[in-house]
Short mmCIF file of C-alpha atoms in Angstrom, two decimals:
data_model
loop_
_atom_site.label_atom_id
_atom_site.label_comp_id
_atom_site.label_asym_id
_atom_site.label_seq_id
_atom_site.Cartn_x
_atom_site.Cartn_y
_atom_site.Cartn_z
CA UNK J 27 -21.39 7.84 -10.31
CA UNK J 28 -22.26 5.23 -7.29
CA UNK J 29 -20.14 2.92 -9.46
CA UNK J 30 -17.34 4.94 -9.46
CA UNK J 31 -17.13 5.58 -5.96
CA UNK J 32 -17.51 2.24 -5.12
CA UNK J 33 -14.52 1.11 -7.04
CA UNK J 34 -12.69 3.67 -5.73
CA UNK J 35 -13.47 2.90 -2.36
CA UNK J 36 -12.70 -0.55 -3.20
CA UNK J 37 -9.68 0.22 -4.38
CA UNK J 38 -8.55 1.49 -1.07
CA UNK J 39 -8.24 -2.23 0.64
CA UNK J 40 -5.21 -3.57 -0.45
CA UNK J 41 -3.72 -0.14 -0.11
CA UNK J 42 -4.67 -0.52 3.43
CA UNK J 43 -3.53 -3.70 4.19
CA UNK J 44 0.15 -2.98 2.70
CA UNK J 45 0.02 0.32 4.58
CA UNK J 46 -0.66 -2.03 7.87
CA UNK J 47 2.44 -4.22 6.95
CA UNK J 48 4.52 -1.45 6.39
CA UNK J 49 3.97 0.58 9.72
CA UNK J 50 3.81 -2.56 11.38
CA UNK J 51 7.45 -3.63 10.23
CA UNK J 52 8.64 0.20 11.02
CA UNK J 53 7.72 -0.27 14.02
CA UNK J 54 8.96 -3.39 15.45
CA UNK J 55 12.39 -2.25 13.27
CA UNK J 56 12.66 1.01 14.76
CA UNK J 57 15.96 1.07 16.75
CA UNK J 58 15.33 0.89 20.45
CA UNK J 59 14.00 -1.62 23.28
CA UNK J 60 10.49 0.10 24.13
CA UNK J 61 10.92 -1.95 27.86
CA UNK J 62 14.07 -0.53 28.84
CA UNK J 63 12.91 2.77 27.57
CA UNK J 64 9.81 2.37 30.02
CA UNK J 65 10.73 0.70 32.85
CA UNK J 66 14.76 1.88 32.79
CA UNK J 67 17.76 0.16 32.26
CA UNK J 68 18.85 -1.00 35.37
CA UNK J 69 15.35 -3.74 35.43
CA UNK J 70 16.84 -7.08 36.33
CA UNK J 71 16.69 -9.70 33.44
CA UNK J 72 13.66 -11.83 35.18
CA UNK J 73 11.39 -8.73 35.17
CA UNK J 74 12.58 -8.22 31.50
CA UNK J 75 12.14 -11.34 30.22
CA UNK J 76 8.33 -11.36 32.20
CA UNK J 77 7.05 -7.93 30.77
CA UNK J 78 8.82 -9.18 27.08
CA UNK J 79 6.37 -12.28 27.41
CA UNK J 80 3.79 -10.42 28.52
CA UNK J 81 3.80 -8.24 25.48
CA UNK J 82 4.29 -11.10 22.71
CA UNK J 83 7.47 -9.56 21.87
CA UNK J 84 8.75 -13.47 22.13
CA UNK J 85 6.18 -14.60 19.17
CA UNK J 86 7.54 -14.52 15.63
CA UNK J 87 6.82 -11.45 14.11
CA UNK J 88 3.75 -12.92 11.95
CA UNK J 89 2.11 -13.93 14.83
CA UNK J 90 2.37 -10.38 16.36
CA UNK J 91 1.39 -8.86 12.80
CA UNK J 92 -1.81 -11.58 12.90
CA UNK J 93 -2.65 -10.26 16.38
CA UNK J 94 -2.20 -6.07 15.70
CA UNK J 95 -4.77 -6.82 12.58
CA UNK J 96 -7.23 -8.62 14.59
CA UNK J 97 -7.07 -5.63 17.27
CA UNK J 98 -7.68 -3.27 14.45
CA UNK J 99 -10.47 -4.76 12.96
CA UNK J 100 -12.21 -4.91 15.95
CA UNK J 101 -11.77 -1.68 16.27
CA UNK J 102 -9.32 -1.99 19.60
CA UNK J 103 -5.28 -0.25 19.19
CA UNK J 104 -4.39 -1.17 22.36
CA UNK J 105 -3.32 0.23 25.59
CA UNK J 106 -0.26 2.80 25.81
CA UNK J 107 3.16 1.40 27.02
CA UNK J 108 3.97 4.92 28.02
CA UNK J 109 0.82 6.06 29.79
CA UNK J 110 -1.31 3.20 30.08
CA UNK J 111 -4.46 4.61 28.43
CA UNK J 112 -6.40 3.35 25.67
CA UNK J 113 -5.11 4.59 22.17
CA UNK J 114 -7.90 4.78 20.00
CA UNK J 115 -9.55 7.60 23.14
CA UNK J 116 -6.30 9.20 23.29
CA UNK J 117 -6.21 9.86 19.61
CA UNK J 118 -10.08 10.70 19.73
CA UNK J 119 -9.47 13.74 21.91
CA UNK J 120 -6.64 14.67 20.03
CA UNK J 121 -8.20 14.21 16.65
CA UNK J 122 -10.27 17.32 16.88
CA UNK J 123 -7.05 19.64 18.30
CA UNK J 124 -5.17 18.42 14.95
CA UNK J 125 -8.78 18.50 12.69
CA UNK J 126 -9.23 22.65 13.99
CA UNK J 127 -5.45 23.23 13.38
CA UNK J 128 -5.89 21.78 9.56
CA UNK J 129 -9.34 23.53 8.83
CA UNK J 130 -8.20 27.22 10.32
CA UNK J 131 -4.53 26.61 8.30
CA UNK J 132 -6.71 25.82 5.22
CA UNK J 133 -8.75 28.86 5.39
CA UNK J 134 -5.38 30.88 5.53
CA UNK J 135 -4.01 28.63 2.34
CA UNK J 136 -7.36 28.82 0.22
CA UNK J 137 -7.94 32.90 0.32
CA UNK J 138 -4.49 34.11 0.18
CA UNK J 139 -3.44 31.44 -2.38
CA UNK J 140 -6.11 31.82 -4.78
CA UNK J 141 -6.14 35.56 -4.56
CA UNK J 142 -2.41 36.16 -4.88
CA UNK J 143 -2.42 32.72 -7.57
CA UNK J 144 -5.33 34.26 -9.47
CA UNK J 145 -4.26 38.37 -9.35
CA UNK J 146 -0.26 37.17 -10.57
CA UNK J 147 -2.25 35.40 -13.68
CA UNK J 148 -4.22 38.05 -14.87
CA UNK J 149 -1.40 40.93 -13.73
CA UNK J 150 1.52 38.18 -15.96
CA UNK J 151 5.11 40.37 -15.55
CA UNK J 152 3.83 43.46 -13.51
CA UNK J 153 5.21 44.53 -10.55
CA UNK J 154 2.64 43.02 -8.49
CA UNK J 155 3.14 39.45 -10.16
CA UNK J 156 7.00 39.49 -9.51
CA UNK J 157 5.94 40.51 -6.02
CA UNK J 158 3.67 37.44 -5.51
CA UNK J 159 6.74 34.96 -7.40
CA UNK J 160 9.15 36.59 -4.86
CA UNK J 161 7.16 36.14 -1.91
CA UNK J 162 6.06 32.84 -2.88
CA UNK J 163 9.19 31.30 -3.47
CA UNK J 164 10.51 32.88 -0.53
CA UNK J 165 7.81 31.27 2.13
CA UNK J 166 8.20 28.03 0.33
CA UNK J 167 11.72 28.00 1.05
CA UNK J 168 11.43 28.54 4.74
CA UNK J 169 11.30 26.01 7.34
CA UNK J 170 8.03 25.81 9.04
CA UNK J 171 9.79 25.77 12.06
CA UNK J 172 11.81 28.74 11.87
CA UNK J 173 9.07 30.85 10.76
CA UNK J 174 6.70 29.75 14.00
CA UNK J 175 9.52 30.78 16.41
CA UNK J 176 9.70 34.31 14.15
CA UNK J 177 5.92 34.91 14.14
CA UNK J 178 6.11 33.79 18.14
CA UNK J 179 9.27 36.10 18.54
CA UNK J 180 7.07 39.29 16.97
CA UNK J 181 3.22 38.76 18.20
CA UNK J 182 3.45 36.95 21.13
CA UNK J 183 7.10 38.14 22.76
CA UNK J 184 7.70 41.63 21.36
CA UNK J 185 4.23 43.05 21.04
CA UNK J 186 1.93 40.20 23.48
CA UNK J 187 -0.55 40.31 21.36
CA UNK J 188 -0.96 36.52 21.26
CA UNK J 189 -0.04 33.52 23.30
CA UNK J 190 3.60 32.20 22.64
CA UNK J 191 2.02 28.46 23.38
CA UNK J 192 -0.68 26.01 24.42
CA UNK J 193 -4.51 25.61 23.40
CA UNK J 194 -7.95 26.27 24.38
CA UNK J 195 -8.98 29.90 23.13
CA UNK J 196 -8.94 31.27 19.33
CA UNK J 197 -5.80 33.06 19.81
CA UNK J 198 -3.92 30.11 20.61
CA UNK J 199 -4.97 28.98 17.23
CA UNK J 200 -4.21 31.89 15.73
CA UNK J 201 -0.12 31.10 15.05
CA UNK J 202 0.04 27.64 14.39
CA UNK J 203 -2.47 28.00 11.97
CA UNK J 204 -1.19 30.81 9.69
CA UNK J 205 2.61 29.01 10.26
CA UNK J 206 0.93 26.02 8.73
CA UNK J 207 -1.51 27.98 5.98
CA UNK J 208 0.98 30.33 4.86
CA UNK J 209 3.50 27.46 3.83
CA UNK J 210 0.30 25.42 1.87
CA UNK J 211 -0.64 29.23 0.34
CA UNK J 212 2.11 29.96 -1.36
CA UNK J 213 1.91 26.02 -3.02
CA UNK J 214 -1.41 26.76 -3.94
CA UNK J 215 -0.45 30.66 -5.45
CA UNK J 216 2.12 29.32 -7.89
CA UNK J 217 0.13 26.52 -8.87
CA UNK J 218 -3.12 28.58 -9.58
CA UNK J 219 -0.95 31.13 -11.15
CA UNK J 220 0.30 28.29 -13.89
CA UNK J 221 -2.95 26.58 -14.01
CA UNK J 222 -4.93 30.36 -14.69
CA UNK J 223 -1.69 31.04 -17.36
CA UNK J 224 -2.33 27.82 -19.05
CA UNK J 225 -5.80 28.16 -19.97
CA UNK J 226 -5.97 31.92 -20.68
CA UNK J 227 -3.64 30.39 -23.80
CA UNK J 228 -7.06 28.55 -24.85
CA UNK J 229 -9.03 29.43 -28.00
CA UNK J 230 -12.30 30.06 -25.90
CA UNK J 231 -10.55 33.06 -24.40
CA UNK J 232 -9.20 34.35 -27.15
CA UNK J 233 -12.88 34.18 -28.78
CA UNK J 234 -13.99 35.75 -25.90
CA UNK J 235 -11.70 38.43 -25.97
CA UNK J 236 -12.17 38.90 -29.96
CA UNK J 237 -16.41 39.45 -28.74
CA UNK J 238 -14.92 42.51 -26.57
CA UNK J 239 -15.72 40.76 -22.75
CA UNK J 240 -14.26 42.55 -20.61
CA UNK J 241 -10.47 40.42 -19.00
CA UNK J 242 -12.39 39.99 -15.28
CA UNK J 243 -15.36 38.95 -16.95
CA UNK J 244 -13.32 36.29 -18.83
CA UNK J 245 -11.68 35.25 -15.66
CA UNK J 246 -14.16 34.84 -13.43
CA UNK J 247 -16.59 33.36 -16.10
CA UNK J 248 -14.38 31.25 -18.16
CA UNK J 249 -11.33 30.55 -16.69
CA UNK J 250 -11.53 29.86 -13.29
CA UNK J 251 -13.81 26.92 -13.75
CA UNK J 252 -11.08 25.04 -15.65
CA UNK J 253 -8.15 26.34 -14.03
CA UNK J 254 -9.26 25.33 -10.18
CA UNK J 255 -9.72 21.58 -11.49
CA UNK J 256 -5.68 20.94 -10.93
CA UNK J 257 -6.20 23.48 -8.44
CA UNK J 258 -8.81 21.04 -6.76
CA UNK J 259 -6.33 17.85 -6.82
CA UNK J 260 -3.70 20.15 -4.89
CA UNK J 261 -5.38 21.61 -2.08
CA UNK J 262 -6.90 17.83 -1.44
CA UNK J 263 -3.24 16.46 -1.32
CA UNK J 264 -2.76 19.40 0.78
CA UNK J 265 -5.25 18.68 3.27
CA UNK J 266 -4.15 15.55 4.36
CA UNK J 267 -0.64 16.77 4.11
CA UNK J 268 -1.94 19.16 6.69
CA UNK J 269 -3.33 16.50 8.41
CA UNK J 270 -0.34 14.11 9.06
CA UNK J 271 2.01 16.76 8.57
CA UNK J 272 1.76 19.33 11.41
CA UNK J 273 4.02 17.10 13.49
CA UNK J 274 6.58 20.13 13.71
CA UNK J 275 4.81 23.04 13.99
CA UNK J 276 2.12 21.05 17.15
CA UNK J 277 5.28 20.59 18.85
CA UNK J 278 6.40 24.24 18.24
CA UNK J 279 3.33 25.38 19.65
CA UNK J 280 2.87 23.01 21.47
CA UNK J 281 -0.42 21.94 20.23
CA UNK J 282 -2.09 18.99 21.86
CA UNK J 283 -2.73 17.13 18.33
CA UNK J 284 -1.71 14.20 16.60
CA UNK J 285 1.81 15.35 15.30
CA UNK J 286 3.10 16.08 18.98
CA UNK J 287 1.27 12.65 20.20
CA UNK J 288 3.13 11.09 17.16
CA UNK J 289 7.07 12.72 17.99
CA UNK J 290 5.84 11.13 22.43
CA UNK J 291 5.14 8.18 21.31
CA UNK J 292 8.01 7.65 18.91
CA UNK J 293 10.50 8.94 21.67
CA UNK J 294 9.00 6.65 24.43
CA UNK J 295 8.91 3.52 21.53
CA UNK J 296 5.28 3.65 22.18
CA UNK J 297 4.51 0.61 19.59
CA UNK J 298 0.40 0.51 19.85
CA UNK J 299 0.27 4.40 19.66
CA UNK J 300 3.10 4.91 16.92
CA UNK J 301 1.11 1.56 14.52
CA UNK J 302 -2.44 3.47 15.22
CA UNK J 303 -1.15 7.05 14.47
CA UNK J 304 0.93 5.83 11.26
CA UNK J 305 -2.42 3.83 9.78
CA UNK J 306 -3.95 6.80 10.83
CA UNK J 307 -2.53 9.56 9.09
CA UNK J 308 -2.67 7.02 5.61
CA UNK J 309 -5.72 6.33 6.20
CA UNK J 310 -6.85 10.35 6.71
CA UNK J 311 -4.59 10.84 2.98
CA UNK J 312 -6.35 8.07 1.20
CA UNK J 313 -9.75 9.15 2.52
CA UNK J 314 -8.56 12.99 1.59
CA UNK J 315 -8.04 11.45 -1.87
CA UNK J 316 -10.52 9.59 -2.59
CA UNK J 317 -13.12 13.00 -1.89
CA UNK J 318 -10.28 15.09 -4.66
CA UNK J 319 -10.95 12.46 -6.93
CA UNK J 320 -14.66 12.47 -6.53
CA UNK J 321 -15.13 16.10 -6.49
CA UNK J 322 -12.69 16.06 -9.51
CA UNK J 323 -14.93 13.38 -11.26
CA UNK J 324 -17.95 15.92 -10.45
CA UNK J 325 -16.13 18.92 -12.07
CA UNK J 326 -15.50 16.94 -15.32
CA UNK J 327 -17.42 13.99 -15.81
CA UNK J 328 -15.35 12.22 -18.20
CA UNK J 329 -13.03 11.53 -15.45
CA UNK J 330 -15.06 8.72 -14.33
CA UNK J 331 -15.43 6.88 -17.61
CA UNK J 332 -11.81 6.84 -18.12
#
C-alpha cells in the first residue's frame, strides 16, 4: 500500500510542472496590459517603460517562467499588482471561506444524492423514480447562477428568512451552499441510481433473493458496498470541482473565497494572484484525486496491483 501511494504521489510531479507552464503561458497571453489596467491609461511612456522594467515584463518569457518557479518553490507567489499584499496570505484567509463553502455544499450533495440515487434504484419505474429522473435532470440543466438569484429572490427577498449576501454567520452559508450541493446532488443521484441498477443485475443478488432476504436487506448488505465504489471516484472529482469551481456562485453571493478572488484578479490582470490561484485549484484536483484513488484502492484491493 505505501508503495502505491508513493508512486502515485510521484506521479503527480510532472503533472505539476506542465500545469505551471500552462497557467504561466495563460497568463502572460491573456489579452490586456496589467500596467495600464493599474496605474490608467493616460501614465506617460517613461513611467511605463520604468514600472515594465521593474516587473521583468522586458525579460524573455523563459527567464520570467525561471523566476515564477523559483518563487514557488520557495514557497513565495508574490506581491499583488492590484492591492499590494502578499498572495500566498491573501489566498490563506480566503482558503478556509472557499474550504466551508465546499464541505457544507458536499453535505447537501452526499445525503440528498445518495438517498434519492439509492430509493430511484430499488423503486426502478415507480412514480417516485420518474420523480427523482425528472427532478434530476431538471437541476442539472439549470445554471448555477440562475438558481442562486431564485433561491435569493424566495428566502432572503420575499420571506427574509436569510441574508441575500455576504459572510460571517451560518445563514450566510446557508444559500451558496445548497446552490452549489444541489447541482453536485443530482450528479451524484443519477449516477448512484445506474451504479445500484447495475449490480442488482449480479448473480449474488439474485442468489440472495432465491435464499428469501428480504430487497433492503440485499441493498444495504450487498449492494451498496459495490455500487458506491464508482460512486466514490465521482463525489472525489466532485470535490475539487467544488473546490475550483464555485467561481460563479462566490461572486453571486458574494462569498469572500477563492472563485471571487480568482474573477478580481483576472479583471485587474493581477498576474502573481491569477498564476497562484490557477496552480492552486490543480493542485487542490490532483490532491482530491489522488485521496479517490487511494480510498478506491482501499475499497478493492486489486486496484493497486493493476
Amino acid at each position: 500500500m505505501v508503495r502505491y501511494i508513493l508512486g502515485r504521489v510521484l506521479g503527480i510531479i510532472p503533472i505539476l510542472v506542465i500545469i505551471s507552464i500552462l497557467s504561466f503561458l495563460f497568463v502572460h497571453l491573456t489579452p490586456g496590459d496589467p500596467i495600464r489596467i493599474m496605474y490608467g491609461a493616460e501614465m506617460d511612456m517613461a513611467t511605463y517603460e520604468s514600472v515594465k522594467e521593474k516587473l521583468g515584463f522586458n525579460d524573455p518569457l523563459y527567464v520570467q517562467y525561471g523566476r515564477y518557479l523559483s518563487q514557488i518553490l520557495s514557497g513565495d507567489f508574490g506581491m499583488s499588482y492590484k492591492t499590494k499584499t502578499n498572495v500566498a496570505d491573501e489566498i490563506g484567509r480566503r482558503f478556509l471561506y472557499t474550504l466551508g463553502l465546499t464541505f457544507a455544499s458536499m453535505f447537501w450533495a452526499l445525503v440528498i444524492g445518495l438517498v434519492v440515487g439509492i430509493y430511484s434504484a430499488a423503486k426502478r419505474k415507480s412514480f417516485w423514480d420518474r420523480i427523482g429522473i425528472i427532478s434530476t435532470t431538471t437541476i442539472i440543466s439549470i445554471p448555477e447562477f440562475w438558481f442562486g438569484l431564485m433561491l435569493m429572490q424566495i428566502f432572503a427577498v420575499q420571506l427574509g428568512w436569510l441574508p441575500t449576501s455576504g459572510s460571517g454567520t451560518f445563514a450566510h452559508l446557508l444559500l451558496p451552499s445548497i446552490t452549489l450541493g444541489f447541482g453536485v446532488a443530482a450528479i451524484i443521484a443519477r449516477f448512484t441510481r445506474s451504479s445500484v441498477l447495475e449490480v442488482l443485475q449480479e448473480d449474488f443478488v439474485r442468489t440472495a433473493r432465491a435464499k428469501g432476504q428480504r430487497e433492503s436487506v440485499i441493498i444495504w448488505t450487498h449492494v451498496l458496498r459495490n455500487a458506491l465504489i464508482p460512486v466514490i471516484t465521482m463525489t472525489g472529482l466532485q470535490f475539487g470541482f467544488l473546490l475550483g469551481g464555485a467561481v460563479v456562485v462566490e461572486q453571486v453571493f458574494a462569498w469572500p473565497g477563492l472563485g471571487s478572488y480568482l474573477i478580481d484578479s483576472v479583471l485587474a490582470r493581477d498576474y502573481p494572484a491569477m498564476q497562484a490561484l490557477i496552480l492552486l485549484f490543480s493542485i487542490q484536483f490532483l490532491i482530491v484525486n489522488l485521496f479517490v484513488d487511494i480510498s478506491y484502492s482501499l475499497v478493492n484491493p486489486q486496484i493497486r496491483y493493476e
